[in-house]
Coordinates of C-alpha atoms in Angstrom, one line a residue:
M1 CA 0.2 -8.9 -17.5
P2 CA -1.3 -9.8 -14.7
A3 CA 0.7 -8.9 -10.9
R4 CA 2.0 -11.8 -9.1
Y5 CA 2.2 -9.8 -6.3
V6 CA 0.5 -6.9 -4.7
V7 CA 1.8 -4.2 -2.5
V8 CA -0.3 -2.1 -0.2
I9 CA 1.1 1.2 1.1
G10 CA -0.9 3.3 3.4
A11 CA 0.1 6.8 4.7
S12 CA -1.1 9.6 6.6
A13 CA 0.2 12.8 8.1
G14 CA 3.9 13.2 7.3
G15 CA 3.8 10.4 4.5
L16 CA 4.1 11.9 1.3
E17 CA 8.1 12.3 1.5
G18 CA 8.1 8.7 2.2
L19 CA 6.1 7.7 -0.4
T20 CA 7.4 9.8 -3.3
R21 CA 10.7 8.0 -2.2
I22 CA 9.0 4.5 -2.5
V23 CA 7.4 5.1 -6.0
R24 CA 10.7 7.0 -7.3
D25 CA 12.5 3.9 -7.1
L26 CA 10.0 1.2 -7.8
E27 CA 10.7 -0.7 -11.1
P28 CA 7.7 -0.8 -13.7
R29 CA 9.1 -4.5 -14.8
L30 CA 8.3 -6.3 -11.0
H31 CA 5.5 -8.6 -11.3
A32 CA 3.6 -6.5 -8.7
A33 CA 0.9 -4.2 -8.8
F34 CA 0.8 -1.1 -6.1
F35 CA -2.1 0.5 -4.5
V36 CA -2.0 3.3 -2.3
V37 CA -3.6 4.8 0.3
V38 CA -3.2 8.2 2.0
H39 CA -5.6 9.8 4.3
L40 CA -6.6 13.3 2.7
P41 CA -9.7 15.9 2.9
P42 CA -12.6 14.4 1.9
A43 CA -13.5 16.6 -1.4
P44 CA -12.4 15.4 -4.5
P45 CA -10.3 15.7 -6.7
S46 CA -7.5 14.5 -5.0
R47 CA -4.2 15.5 -6.8
L48 CA -2.3 12.4 -5.4
A49 CA -2.0 10.4 -8.4
L50 CA -0.4 13.3 -10.4
I51 CA 2.0 13.8 -7.7
L52 CA 3.2 10.4 -7.4
G53 CA 3.0 9.9 -11.0
R54 CA 5.6 12.7 -12.0
A55 CA 8.0 10.9 -9.4
T56 CA 8.1 7.3 -11.0
R57 CA 8.0 5.4 -14.4
C58 CA 5.4 3.3 -13.3
P59 CA 2.0 4.2 -15.1
T60 CA 0.0 5.7 -11.9
A61 CA -3.9 6.8 -11.7
A62 CA -6.8 7.2 -9.4
V63 CA -9.2 4.3 -9.7
A64 CA -12.4 5.3 -10.9
G65 CA -14.6 2.2 -10.7
R66 CA -13.4 -1.4 -11.2
E67 CA -10.5 -2.2 -12.7
P68 CA -8.5 -4.9 -13.6
I69 CA -5.0 -5.4 -11.8
E70 CA -1.9 -5.3 -14.1
A71 CA 2.0 -5.7 -13.0
G72 CA 3.9 -2.6 -13.0
R73 CA 1.3 0.0 -12.2
I74 CA 0.5 2.2 -9.1
Y75 CA -3.2 2.3 -8.4
V76 CA -4.3 5.2 -6.0
A77 CA -7.5 5.6 -3.8
P78 CA -9.5 8.8 -5.2
A79 CA -10.5 11.1 -2.3
N80 CA -13.4 9.8 0.1
R81 CA -13.2 6.3 -1.7
H82 CA -11.6 3.0 -0.4
L83 CA -9.7 0.7 -2.2
V84 CA -10.6 -3.0 -2.5
V85 CA -8.5 -5.6 -4.0
E86 CA -10.2 -8.7 -5.5
P87 CA -8.2 -11.8 -7.3
G88 CA -7.3 -9.5 -10.5
W89 CA -9.4 -6.5 -9.8
V90 CA -9.4 -3.4 -7.7
T91 CA -12.7 -1.3 -7.0
A92 CA -13.0 2.3 -5.5
S93 CA -15.8 1.9 -2.6
D94 CA -17.8 4.6 -1.0
A95 CA -18.5 2.2 1.8
P96 CA -18.5 3.3 5.1
T97 CA -15.8 4.7 6.7
E98 CA -13.4 2.2 8.3
N99 CA -11.3 2.9 11.4
R100 CA -12.3 6.4 11.0
H101 CA -11.1 7.2 7.6
R102 CA -12.4 6.8 3.9
P103 CA -10.3 5.9 2.5
S104 CA -8.9 2.9 5.0
I105 CA -5.6 1.7 4.9
D106 CA -6.7 -1.3 7.3
M107 CA -9.6 -2.2 4.5
L108 CA -7.0 -2.1 1.6
F109 CA -5.1 -4.4 3.4
R110 CA -7.4 -6.8 4.6
S111 CA -9.1 -7.2 1.2
A112 CA -6.0 -7.8 -0.6
A113 CA -4.4 -10.3 2.0
L114 CA -7.9 -12.3 1.6
A115 CA -7.4 -11.9 -2.1
Y116 CA -3.9 -12.6 -2.9
L117 CA -2.6 -14.6 0.6
D118 CA 1.1 -14.7 0.6
R119 CA 1.7 -12.6 -2.2
T120 CA 0.6 -9.7 -0.6
I121 CA 3.3 -7.0 0.9
G122 CA 1.9 -4.3 3.0
V123 CA 3.6 -1.2 4.2
V124 CA 2.8 1.4 6.5
L125 CA 4.4 5.0 6.7
S126 CA 4.5 8.0 8.9
G127 CA 0.7 9.2 10.2
T128 CA -1.1 9.3 13.2
L129 CA -3.6 7.2 15.3
D130 CA -3.3 3.5 14.3
D131 CA -4.9 2.7 10.6
G132 CA -3.1 0.0 8.7
T133 CA -2.2 -2.1 12.3
A134 CA -4.9 -4.2 11.9
G135 CA -4.6 -4.6 8.1
L136 CA -1.3 -5.6 8.8
R137 CA -2.1 -7.9 11.3
W138 CA -4.7 -9.8 8.5
I139 CA -1.5 -9.6 5.6
K140 CA 0.6 -11.9 8.4
R141 CA -2.4 -13.8 8.9
C142 CA -2.3 -14.7 5.2
D143 CA 1.7 -15.4 5.4
G144 CA 2.3 -12.4 3.8
C145 CA 5.1 -9.7 4.3
A146 CA 4.7 -6.6 6.4
I147 CA 7.0 -3.7 6.0
V148 CA 6.9 -0.2 8.5
Q149 CA 8.8 3.0 7.8
D150 CA 11.3 3.2 10.5
P151 CA 9.5 5.6 13.3
D152 CA 12.4 7.5 14.1
E153 CA 12.5 8.5 10.3
A154 CA 9.0 9.3 10.1
P155 CA 7.6 12.6 10.5
F156 CA 4.6 11.3 12.6
A157 CA 5.7 8.0 14.5
A158 CA 2.5 6.9 15.6
M159 CA 1.3 4.6 12.7
P160 CA 4.4 2.7 12.1
S161 CA 4.8 2.3 16.0
S162 CA 1.3 1.2 16.6
A163 CA 2.4 -1.5 13.5
I164 CA 5.6 -2.6 15.3
A165 CA 4.1 -3.2 18.6
N166 CA 0.9 -4.6 17.9
V167 CA 2.2 -7.4 14.7
E168 CA 5.6 -9.2 14.1
V169 CA 6.7 -6.9 11.1
D170 CA 9.3 -8.3 8.7
R171 CA 11.5 -5.3 8.0
V172 CA 11.5 -1.9 9.6
L173 CA 13.1 0.4 6.8
P174 CA 13.6 3.7 6.2
A175 CA 11.2 4.7 3.1
G176 CA 14.8 5.1 0.8
R177 CA 14.8 1.5 1.3
I178 CA 11.6 0.0 0.9
A179 CA 11.7 -0.1 -2.7
A180 CA 14.8 -2.4 -3.0
A181 CA 13.1 -4.7 -0.1
I182 CA 9.8 -5.0 -2.5
A183 CA 11.9 -5.9 -5.2
E184 CA 13.7 -8.6 -3.2
I185 CA 10.6 -10.1 -2.0
V186 CA 9.3 -10.4 -5.3
E187 CA 12.1 -11.4 -7.4
A188 CA 13.1 -14.0 -5.1
P189 CA 12.6 -17.8 -6.2
A190 CA 9.5 -19.1 -5.6
T191 CA 9.9 -21.8 -2.9
A192 CA 7.6 -25.1 -3.0

């Protein structure tokens, strides 16, 4: 089934615990597809998809090439590859680094915002520096929703703090409440 919403999640240092909490509580029946970028060492293979797959009821896999987007699935950036979202498709790309990273949270967020506009939900979790801030600006520019992990809870507060300081975020939440917030947004009645 096609996804009505796309949920893009970015994390770096200290983000795995919060990310695992979020995917554990995701409902596979939601009309949303989920995309995950975590800053990891560039040498493949990454075990992130396997780790997240064990924590969730949603089918989870690293993106191998160009794949159709389906609701209820979690798409994970493979080691040293960006995730790029287009209408109905996601691609693993070896484009140059962006904001010092490949995969780049900003690239994922920007591509999703341009492809899905107001049906994009961006989530920034624990991490250092500021990857994700520029991407959240794109999501807000396209009338999407920005959620940020509470910096007081994040093991590394720089990424969430940067997002809060530079973007008009919609919600600042502990990781354990983010999945419920996503479900609330996706299940809200459409407005005309």
